[in-house]
Amino acid sequence: MGNEEFLILSYIIVAAITTCLGFVAWMWLRSPLGSIVEQLPRKGWAAALKRSYPATTILAALGGFLSVSYYGCPRESYKNMISNRAHIIAVSGQQVSESFYSIVLAVFFWGVVILMSLVAIQRARQRTKGSD
Amino acid sequence: VTAHFVAIGVKCVLGIGIAFLVYGFLQKSLHEVLDNVIRLPEATAFYLRAFVVVLLFAVLSAAITDVNVKPDAQLMEYALEVSSGMSGVVQSLLLVLLAYVGMTTLLVVVLRPKNGK
């Protein structure tokens, strides 16, 4: 297999792997997150949060993948870049690594969103108790 | 190329091992404190699962980095490269742990007074 074919194949495989990582993060946290947001007082808000969660994890994974450049710094020519297969492998690894990192940031962000949602749920419960 | 993959694989395995060790040490007390503060089983499950995700993904993110050794390198050169790469893995684990502890503290501060006790 030539280096150009190797680049194309590795690019597609790494893109698929990073998308799968986003899916894994979504599936792993989907059910507890869904149960929490369903208790929010405003139902539209719950639906928006539920729908935006998979989008953020998958986009974070893809964003991490796309943020890595094959050309390096200073920018090399395409011919130089594909002449080195070890470089292509190293960049593929970096793409997966960046995806993992972006998902970690996204999960932390959702940790804070859930914290605020818990405060909203707690306030709604207190209001209900107060009115009883 | 195979030796490079083996070196990265060793870093991943060691990193995952350390991450599970940290999780094992903290899981019980974290479960207790979250149950006590939040009092919503789904939220406890969410934060514990999120903890697993951030620990594992942070470790793998740091472990999947290039191994800078020449093709004719000796075995010990790979071993030294792996050990220096592990410093990044441990640092990233530490950062995630600090951020998670910070978030848990925020949870306790924000939710605890209104929950009584």
XYZ file of N, CA and C in Angstrom:
747
model
N 0.850 -1.205 0.000
C 0.000 0.000 0.000
C 0.885 1.256 0.000
N 0.583 2.183 -0.895
C 1.357 3.428 -0.960
C 1.016 4.336 0.214
N 1.874 5.351 0.412
C 1.650 6.241 1.554
C 0.364 7.058 1.431
N 0.019 7.423 0.200
C -1.198 8.229 0.019
C -2.448 7.410 0.375
N -2.457 6.144 -0.070
C -3.588 5.257 0.265
C -3.625 5.042 1.782
N -2.439 4.897 2.363
C -2.349 4.702 3.816
C -2.919 5.923 4.554
N -2.597 7.116 4.032
C -3.109 8.362 4.647
C -4.635 8.401 4.581
N -5.184 8.077 3.405
C -6.643 8.114 3.234
C -7.311 7.111 4.175
N -6.767 5.892 4.182
C -7.348 4.832 5.021
C -7.259 5.192 6.500
N -6.091 5.671 6.936
C -5.924 5.999 8.357
C -6.825 7.175 8.745
N -6.997 8.125 7.812
C -7.852 9.292 8.096
C -9.299 8.839 8.337
N -9.769 7.942 7.461
C -11.152 7.451 7.593
C -11.305 6.621 8.882
N -10.325 5.751 9.133
C -10.423 4.895 10.331
C -10.390 5.741 11.605
N -9.477 6.721 11.650
C -9.371 7.555 12.866
C -10.647 8.399 13.041
N -11.191 8.896 11.931
C -12.451 9.663 12.025
C -13.552 8.782 12.609
N -13.607 7.515 12.145
C -14.632 6.586 12.656
C -14.387 6.289 14.139
N -13.131 6.078 14.506
C -12.810 5.776 15.919
C -13.217 6.945 16.810
N -12.882 8.170 16.402
C -13.188 9.324 17.258
C -14.702 9.539 17.377
N -15.426 9.296 16.257
C -16.888 9.418 16.336
C -17.438 8.375 17.317
N -16.869 7.162 17.257
C -17.304 6.102 18.186
C -17.017 6.507 19.636
N -15.901 7.188 19.864
C -15.581 7.624 21.234
C -16.660 8.590 21.745
N -17.078 9.498 20.856
C -18.163 10.419 21.215
C -19.434 9.654 21.554
N -19.728 8.613 20.751
C -20.919 7.783 20.998
C -20.806 7.054 22.341
N -19.609 6.541 22.630
C -19.407 5.807 23.891
C -19.674 6.737 25.083
N -19.113 7.958 25.002
C -19.318 8.918 26.102
C -20.800 9.254 26.236
N -21.484 9.366 25.110
C -22.919 9.668 25.135
C -23.695 8.505 25.756
N -23.459 7.276 25.247
C -24.231 6.118 25.711
C -23.996 5.844 27.204
N -22.758 6.037 27.647
C -22.394 5.719 29.029
C -23.116 6.637 30.024
N -23.310 7.899 29.635
C -23.916 8.858 30.574
C -25.366 9.191 30.236
N -25.873 8.606 29.143
C -27.201 8.976 28.646
C -28.312 8.726 29.664
N -28.350 7.507 30.242
C -29.512 7.188 31.088
C -29.545 8.006 32.387
N -28.433 8.138 33.153
C -28.539 8.988 34.353
C -28.827 10.442 34.012
N -28.218 10.941 32.934
C -28.451 12.338 32.554
C -29.912 12.555 32.174
N -30.466 11.594 31.414
C -31.865 11.695 31.009
C -32.789 11.708 32.217
N -32.519 10.814 33.194
C -33.377 10.752 34.388
C -33.297 12.048 35.200
N -32.114 12.653 35.241
C -31.975 13.897 36.015
C -32.742 15.027 35.334
N -32.490 15.216 34.028
C -33.109 16.368 33.365
C -34.634 16.225 33.250
N -35.136 14.985 33.300
C -36.592 14.803 33.258
C -37.271 15.387 34.495
N -36.496 15.548 35.570
C -37.070 16.100 36.794
C -37.045 17.623 36.826
N -36.495 18.221 35.777
C -36.444 19.684 35.730
C -37.856 20.253 35.628
N -38.086 21.397 36.254
C -39.458 21.944 36.240
C -39.944 22.322 34.841
N -39.026 22.797 33.969
C -39.471 23.184 32.623
C -39.149 22.075 31.635
N -40.193 21.511 31.042
C -40.025 20.326 30.204
C -39.261 20.626 28.908
N -39.460 21.829 28.349
C -38.745 22.196 27.121
C -37.243 22.216 27.343
N -36.869 22.700 28.511
C -35.455 22.779 28.879
C -34.869 21.359 28.951
N -35.633 20.458 29.567
C -35.182 19.064 29.695
C -34.940 18.456 28.322
N -35.884 18.694 27.407
C -35.741 18.123 26.059
C -34.528 18.716 25.356
N -34.321 20.023 25.524
C -33.173 20.680 24.868
C -31.856 20.120 25.400
N -31.790 19.928 26.715
C -30.554 19.391 27.304
C -30.303 17.966 26.828
N -31.389 17.185 26.819
C -31.262 15.776 26.411
C -30.768 15.662 24.976
N -31.270 16.553 24.113
C -30.885 16.473 22.707
C -29.495 17.048 22.458
N -29.124 18.043 23.247
C -27.824 18.663 22.963
C -26.662 17.854 23.534
N -26.945 16.957 24.478
C -25.843 16.182 25.074
C -25.097 15.316 24.042
N -25.807 14.462 23.252
C -25.039 13.677 22.261
C -24.322 14.553 21.247
N -24.972 15.665 20.871
C -24.334 16.554 19.887
C -23.004 17.077 20.433
N -22.985 17.444 21.706
C -21.745 18.021 22.245
C -20.627 16.979 22.350
N -20.953 15.758 22.788
C -19.870 14.768 22.925
C -19.319 14.361 21.552
N -20.229 14.180 20.590
C -19.763 13.759 19.265
C -19.009 14.900 18.578
N -19.530 16.128 18.730
C -18.823 17.271 18.130
C -17.480 17.511 18.805
N -17.425 17.282 20.118
C -16.147 17.452 20.830
C -15.123 16.455 20.293
N -15.578 15.210 20.109
C -14.669 14.179 19.589
C -14.195 14.541 18.184
N -15.131 14.961 17.334
C -14.758 15.320 15.962
C -13.885 16.579 15.935
N -14.213 17.526 16.812
C -13.426 18.768 16.902
C -11.985 18.471 17.270
N -11.805 17.577 18.233
C -10.455 17.180 18.638
C -9.714 16.533 17.474
N -10.413 15.669 16.768
C -9.821 14.973 15.618
C -9.403 15.966 14.527
N -10.296 16.915 14.229
C -10.029 17.848 13.127
C -9.004 18.919 13.490
N -8.775 19.100 14.804
C -7.877 20.190 15.219
C -6.403 19.881 14.945
N -6.103 18.618 14.658
C -4.696 18.242 14.450
C -4.344 18.336 12.958
N -3.272 19.066 12.674
C -2.863 19.241 11.274
C -1.767 18.245 10.897
N -1.857 17.742 9.687
C -0.817 16.834 9.182
C 0.431 17.604 8.755
N 0.261 18.885 8.463
C 1.357 19.629 7.834
C 2.450 20.067 8.800
N 2.140 20.133 10.081
C 3.152 20.510 11.069
C 3.502 21.985 11.007
N 4.490 22.367 11.803
C 4.882 23.766 11.881
C 6.417 23.830 11.903
N 7.097 24.436 10.993
C 6.595 25.179 9.828
C 5.933 24.245 8.811
N 4.980 24.813 8.074
C 4.149 24.018 7.169
C 4.988 23.324 6.089
N 4.805 22.008 6.014
C 5.523 21.229 5.002
C 4.672 21.140 3.736
N 5.298 20.712 2.646
C 4.513 20.491 1.422
C 3.804 19.133 1.552
N 2.759 18.951 0.756
C 1.993 17.698 0.817
C 2.895 16.504 0.488
N 3.765 16.683 -0.519
C 4.642 15.575 -0.937
C 5.576 15.161 0.195
N 6.147 16.161 0.863
C 7.034 15.862 2.001
C 6.276 15.140 3.103
N 5.059 15.648 3.331
C 4.261 15.117 4.441
C 3.927 13.631 4.221
N 3.506 13.289 3.002
C 3.116 11.880 2.801
C 4.300 10.950 2.558
N 5.483 11.538 2.421
C 6.645 10.660 2.194
C 7.049 9.926 3.480
N 6.572 10.412 4.623
C 6.976 9.837 5.911
C 5.791 9.140 6.581
N 5.760 7.815 6.500
C 4.631 7.060 7.056
C 4.599 7.151 8.579
N 5.776 7.203 9.207
C 5.832 7.307 10.674
C 5.147 8.603 11.134
N 5.317 9.665 10.329
C 4.674 10.947 10.655
C 3.149 10.812 10.581
N 2.673 10.100 9.563
C 1.214 9.916 9.403
C 0.658 9.140 10.603
N 1.391 8.106 11.035
C 0.939 7.315 12.199
C 0.930 8.184 13.453
N 1.999 8.993 13.604
C 2.089 9.851 14.796
C 0.928 10.846 14.826
N 0.593 11.428 13.677
C -0.511 12.404 13.628
C -1.845 11.714 13.928
N -2.006 10.472 13.444
C -3.248 9.733 13.726
C -3.411 9.533 15.238
N -2.307 9.173 15.889
C -2.339 9.009 17.345
C -2.711 10.303 18.035
N -2.133 11.400 17.524
C -2.412 12.724 18.110
C -3.892 13.093 17.953
N -4.463 12.711 16.803
C -5.888 13.002 16.567
C -6.769 12.271 17.586
N -6.446 11.002 17.834
C -7.229 10.232 18.815
C -7.036 10.850 20.205
N -5.793 11.215 20.510
C -5.486 11.813 21.810
C -6.273 13.113 22.031
N -6.309 13.970 20.997
C -7.044 15.244 21.105
C -8.540 14.999 21.290
N -9.045 13.937 20.634
C -10.466 13.602 20.769
C -10.789 13.225 22.211
N -9.932 12.374 22.790
C -10.132 11.986 24.195
C -10.168 13.233 25.082
N -9.215 14.125 24.835
C -9.096 15.327 25.665
C -10.343 16.218 25.527
N -10.819 16.380 24.287
C -12.010 17.213 24.068
C -13.233 16.620 24.763
N -13.339 15.270 24.746
C -14.489 14.634 25.407
C -14.401 14.856 26.921
N -13.193 14.787 27.467
C -13.024 15.045 28.910
C -13.538 16.446 29.246
N -13.171 17.433 28.411
C -13.631 18.813 28.653
C -15.154 18.895 28.552
N -15.724 18.203 27.547
C -17.178 18.227 27.371
C -17.885 17.605 28.579
N -17.330 16.501 29.096
C -17.965 15.831 30.248
C -17.884 16.730 31.486
N -16.763 17.428 31.654
C -16.669 18.369 32.777
C -17.711 19.482 32.640
N -17.871 19.971 31.410
C -18.872 21.003 31.158
C -20.263 20.499 31.560
N -20.571 19.236 31.184
C -21.879 18.683 31.518
C -22.020 18.439 33.021
N -20.896 18.174 33.676
C -20.936 18.055 35.138
C -21.429 19.338 35.775
N -20.965 20.477 35.233
C -21.389 21.778 35.758
C -22.854 22.049 35.390
N -23.245 21.685 34.165
C -24.652 21.878 33.749
C -25.577 21.065 34.658
N -25.195 19.835 34.959
C -26.025 18.989 35.818
C -26.069 19.575 37.234
N -24.961 20.135 37.668
C -24.941 20.788 38.987
C -25.992 21.902 39.037
N -26.031 22.720 37.982
C -27.005 23.816 37.954
C -28.434 23.263 37.848
N -28.575 22.164 37.099
C -29.904 21.546 36.985
C -30.365 21.026 38.351
N -29.430 20.463 39.115
C -29.787 19.951 40.446
C -30.251 21.082 41.359
N -29.589 22.231 41.220
C -30.011 23.391 42.011
C -31.441 23.777 41.620
N -31.727 23.780 40.298
C -33.073 24.133 39.831
C -34.107 23.126 40.332
N -33.755 21.829 40.307
C -34.682 20.787 40.790
C -34.948 20.981 42.281
N -33.865 21.268 43.000
C -34.002 21.455 44.453
C -34.909 22.649 44.784
N -34.707 23.744 44.043
C -35.533 24.940 44.282
C -37.001 24.651 43.989
N -37.255 23.911 42.884
C -38.639 23.589 42.514
C -39.280 22.736 43.602
N -38.499 21.793 44.155
C -39.027 20.930 45.223
C -39.343 21.749 46.470
N -38.437 22.699 46.775
C -38.658 23.520 47.966
C -39.902 24.397 47.812
N -40.089 24.904 46.566
C -41.283 25.725 46.301
C -42.542 24.885 46.478
N -42.496 23.632 45.986
C -43.646 22.735 46.101
C -43.928 22.447 47.576
N -42.877 22.185 48.345
C -43.045 21.908 49.775
C -43.620 23.122 50.485
N -43.114 24.312 50.104
C -43.562 25.563 50.720
C -45.027 25.831 50.460
N -45.490 25.526 49.242
C -46.892 25.785 48.895
C -47.836 24.762 49.515
N -47.278 23.561 49.929
C -48.122 22.520 50.553
C -48.440 22.885 51.963
N 7.954 0.140 13.746
C 6.567 0.577 13.955
C 5.898 -0.286 15.024
N 6.182 -1.611 14.990
C 5.562 -2.502 15.986
C 6.011 -2.124 17.393
N 7.320 -1.839 17.534
C 7.834 -1.467 18.860
C 7.181 -0.171 19.352
N 6.916 0.751 18.412
C 6.225 1.997 18.781
C 4.843 1.688 19.335
N 4.117 0.797 18.629
C 2.760 0.449 19.071
C 2.794 -0.262 20.425
N 3.823 -1.120 20.603
C 3.939 -1.825 21.890
C 4.180 -0.806 23.009
N 5.068 0.177 22.740
C 5.377 1.193 23.754
C 4.113 2.000 24.113
N 3.346 2.369 23.090
C 2.104 3.123 23.338
C 1.109 2.227 24.091
N 1.050 0.946 23.694
C 0.150 -0.004 24.365
C 0.499 -0.158 25.837
N 1.804 -0.244 26.130
C 2.237 -0.368 27.537
C 1.811 0.865 28.333
N 1.994 2.059 27.717
C 1.580 3.294 28.408
C 0.079 3.282 28.678
N -0.694 2.820 27.675
C -2.158 2.773 27.833
C -2.540 1.821 28.975
N -1.927 0.621 28.979
C -2.283 -0.378 29.998
C -1.916 0.133 31.396
N -0.703 0.691 31.523
C -0.283 1.214 32.833
C -1.201 2.357 33.274
N -1.510 3.246 32.312
C -2.370 4.393 32.619
C -3.756 3.947 33.068
N -4.336 2.964 32.348
C -5.670 2.467 32.704
C -5.610 1.811 34.091
N -4.519 1.095 34.353
C -4.344 0.465 35.672
C -4.335 1.502 36.794
N -3.573 2.581 36.574
C -3.502 3.638 37.606
C -4.876 4.295 37.766
N -5.555 4.526 36.623
C -6.878 5.170 36.678
C -7.859 4.317 37.489
N -7.838 2.988 37.267
C -8.748 2.115 38.016
C -8.376 2.050 39.494
N -7.069 2.142 39.764
C -6.608 2.156 41.154
C -7.165 3.398 41.871
N -7.041 4.547 41.207
C -7.549 5.809 41.775
C -9.057 5.703 41.972
N -9.742 5.150 40.958
C -11.201 5.019 41.046
C -11.581 4.092 42.203
N -10.836 2.978 42.322
C -11.103 2.025 43.410
C -10.935 2.657 44.786
N -9.905 3.497 44.914
C -9.660 4.155 46.199
C -10.778 5.138 46.551
N -11.276 5.845 45.531
C -12.201 6.950 45.804
C -13.672 6.598 45.659
N -13.970 5.505 44.948
C -15.348 5.212 44.559
C -16.311 5.162 45.748
N -15.915 4.442 46.805
C -16.833 4.223 47.925
C -17.159 5.544 48.639
N -16.098 6.287 48.970
C -16.336 7.533 49.707
C -17.028 8.568 48.832
N -16.702 8.554 47.532
C -17.348 9.487 46.607
C -18.850 9.180 46.499
N -19.155 7.882 46.414
C -20.551 7.437 46.352
C -21.295 7.909 47.596
N -20.635 7.758 48.736
C -21.242 8.141 50.012
C -21.542 9.637 50.062
N -20.530 10.428 49.697
C -20.695 11.881 49.794
C -21.731 12.378 48.775
N -21.727 11.802 47.576
C -22.698 12.242 46.569
C -24.123 11.865 46.984
N -24.269 10.639 47.502
C -25.584 10.194 47.980
C -26.103 11.113 49.077
N -25.196 11.474 49.959
C -25.542 12.293 51.109
C -25.908 13.725 50.706
N -25.191 14.263 49.716
C -25.392 15.665 49.339
C -26.526 15.820 48.326
N -26.532 14.982 47.316
C -27.500 15.185 46.226
C -28.844 14.528 46.529
N -28.802 13.348 47.085
C -30.022 12.573 47.398
C -30.897 12.321 46.176
N -30.245 12.066 45.099
C -30.931 11.721 43.855
C -30.055 10.633 43.214
N -30.492 9.361 43.267
C -29.619 8.270 42.807
C -29.105 8.445 41.380
N -29.955 9.037 40.514
C -29.520 9.218 39.111
C -28.337 10.178 39.032
N -28.373 11.211 39.884
C -27.278 12.193 39.863
C -25.986 11.563 40.377
N -26.106 10.721 41.412
C -24.921 10.013 41.909
C -24.346 9.136 40.805
N -25.248 8.422 40.109
C -24.799 7.558 39.001
C -24.126 8.392 37.915
N -24.717 9.551 37.607
C -24.142 10.414 36.569
C -22.726 10.851 36.945
N -22.550 11.343 38.164
C -21.232 11.857 38.553
C -20.197 10.732 38.664
N -20.627 9.542 39.117
C -19.667 8.427 39.193
C -19.272 7.948 37.794
N -20.252 7.890 36.895
C -19.941 7.479 35.514
C -19.068 8.526 34.832
N -19.390 9.797 35.092
C -18.573 10.869 34.506
C -17.135 10.780 35.024
N -16.990 10.383 36.276
C -15.655 10.229 36.863
C -14.863 9.157 36.104
N -15.537 8.039 35.811
C -14.879 6.960 35.048
C -14.457 7.477 33.665
N -15.379 8.181 32.997
C -15.083 8.684 31.649
C -13.888 9.637 31.680
N -13.906 10.613 32.598
C -12.822 11.605 32.572
C -11.482 10.980 32.964
N -11.506 10.050 33.918
C -10.246 9.397 34.303
C -9.670 8.607 33.128
N -10.503 7.744 32.540
C -10.023 6.881 31.456
C -9.616 7.678 30.220
N -10.469 8.619 29.833
C -10.185 9.363 28.601
C -8.970 10.281 28.777
N -8.806 10.841 29.962
C -7.640 11.713 30.196
C -6.365 10.888 30.129
N -6.412 9.699 30.731
C -5.243 8.816 30.722
C -4.901 8.388 29.291
N -5.930 7.988 28.531
C -5.688 7.538 27.155
C -5.218 8.698 26.276
N -5.776 9.885 26.535
C -5.355 11.061 25.767
C -3.861 11.325 25.962
N -3.397 11.167 27.194
C -1.969 11.413 27.465
C -1.099 10.245 27.004
N -1.661 9.036 27.034
C -0.845 7.849 26.694
C -0.639 7.693 25.187
N -1.661 8.113 24.394
C -1.526 7.944 22.936
C -0.750 9.131 22.373
N 0.516 9.181 22.665
C 1.386 10.212 22.085
C 2.561 9.487 21.443
N 3.205 10.178 20.535
C 4.284 9.526 19.783
C 5.457 9.160 20.696
N 6.087 8.035 20.377
C 7.276 7.606 21.119
C 8.496 7.994 20.276
N 9.312 8.887 20.818
C 10.434 9.416 20.035
C 11.704 8.598 20.187
N 11.756 7.467 19.535
C 13.000 6.689 19.522
C 13.328 6.288 18.082
N 14.642 6.141 17.820
C 15.070 5.795 16.457
C 14.705 4.332 16.164
N 14.593 3.978 14.885
C 14.205 2.596 14.535
C 15.162 1.535 15.105
N 16.462 1.877 15.241
C 17.416 0.880 15.734
C 17.625 0.971 17.255
N 16.636 1.516 17.956
C 16.786 1.735 19.407
C 16.838 0.423 20.186
N 17.554 0.459 21.335
C 17.636 -0.704 22.219
C 16.371 -0.791 23.068
N 16.186 -1.956 23.690
C 14.985 -2.173 24.500
C 14.867 -1.143 25.624
N 16.020 -0.861 26.269
C 15.999 0.074 27.403
C 15.615 1.493 26.972
N 15.945 1.830 25.715
C 15.566 3.165 25.219
C 14.039 3.290 25.166
N 13.407 2.196 24.745
C 11.934 2.192 24.736
C 11.392 2.267 26.163
N 12.027 1.513 27.061
C 11.567 1.499 28.452
C 11.674 2.900 29.062
N 12.810 3.581 28.776
C 12.991 4.934 29.319
C 11.996 5.906 28.690
N 11.714 5.725 27.412
C 10.752 6.585 26.732
C 9.342 6.392 27.318
N 9.012 5.112 27.588
C 7.702 4.823 28.184
C 7.612 5.465 29.566
N 8.677 5.353 30.345
C 8.616 5.909 31.703
C 8.520 7.432 31.651
N 9.194 8.065 30.683
C 9.069 9.526 30.604
C 7.671 9.901 30.086
N 7.099 9.067 29.211
C 5.737 9.311 28.735
C 4.714 9.155 29.851
N 5.037 8.273 30.818
C 4.106 8.053 31.932
C 3.970 9.294 32.810
N 4.986 10.164 32.784
C 4.887 11.387 33.596
C 3.715 12.233 33.080
N 3.548 12.285 31.754
C 2.427 13.019 31.181
C 1.097 12.403 31.576
N 1.074 11.064 31.612
C -0.161 10.348 31.969
C -0.544 10.682 33.416
N 0.449 10.621 34.301
C 0.177 10.872 35.719
C -0.227 12.337 35.939
N 0.452 13.251 35.226
C 0.096 14.667 35.362
C -1.339 14.919 34.902
N -1.704 14.291 33.793
C -3.055 14.511 33.286
C -4.096 13.922 34.243
N -3.739 12.773 34.855
C -4.622 12.161 35.859
C -4.785 13.094 37.067
N -3.684 13.694 37.458
C -3.700 14.619 38.599
C -4.591 15.825 38.305
N -4.463 16.380 37.096
C -5.264 17.550 36.727
C -6.757 17.222 36.755
N -7.096 16.043 36.183
C -8.494 15.623 36.150
C -9.025 15.422 37.568
N -8.195 14.825 38.391
C -8.587 14.567 39.780
C -8.840 15.882 40.522
N -7.934 16.843 40.306
C -8.088 18.145 40.957
C -9.377 18.828 40.502
N -9.624 18.788 39.179
C -10.834 19.419 38.642
C -12.080 18.727 39.193
N -12.036 17.398 39.297
C -13.199 16.646 39.783
C -13.450 16.931 41.265
N -12.363 16.984 42.028
C -12.507 17.304 43.461
C -13.095 18.705 43.610
N -12.625 19.634 42.748
C -13.160 20.998 42.774
C -14.652 21.006 42.483
N -15.062 20.218 41.478
C -16.480 20.172 41.105
C -17.316 19.545 42.227
N -16.788 18.493 42.844
C -17.518 17.839 43.943
C -17.656 18.804 45.130
N -16.588 19.560 45.386
C -16.652 20.535 46.482
C -17.728 21.579 46.197
N -17.788 22.006 44.934
C -18.808 22.978 44.517
C -20.211 22.406 44.759
N -20.371 21.121 44.422
C -21.651 20.437 44.646
C -22.034 20.481 46.116
N -21.048 20.148 46.960
C -21.311 20.107 48.409
C -21.677 21.504 48.904
N -20.914 22.515 48.441
C -21.152 23.890 48.908
C -22.513 24.388 48.436
N -22.855 24.103 47.182
C -24.097 24.649 46.621
C -25.326 23.905 47.137
N -25.241 22.587 47.271
C -26.446 21.810 47.597
C -26.608 21.486 49.076
N -25.529 21.394 49.799
C -25.597 20.929 51.181
C -26.452 21.799 52.116
N -26.261 23.132 52.133
C -27.018 23.929 53.109
C -28.532 23.803 52.939
N -28.975 23.693 51.672
C -30.418 23.629 51.438
C -30.992 22.250 51.740
N -30.112 21.250 51.815
C -30.586 19.895 52.112
C -30.713 19.647 53.619
N -30.419 20.628 54.398
C -30.421 20.417 55.837
C -29.136 19.767 56.265
N -29.072 19.159 57.450
C -27.907 18.439 58.001
C -26.587 19.092 57.659
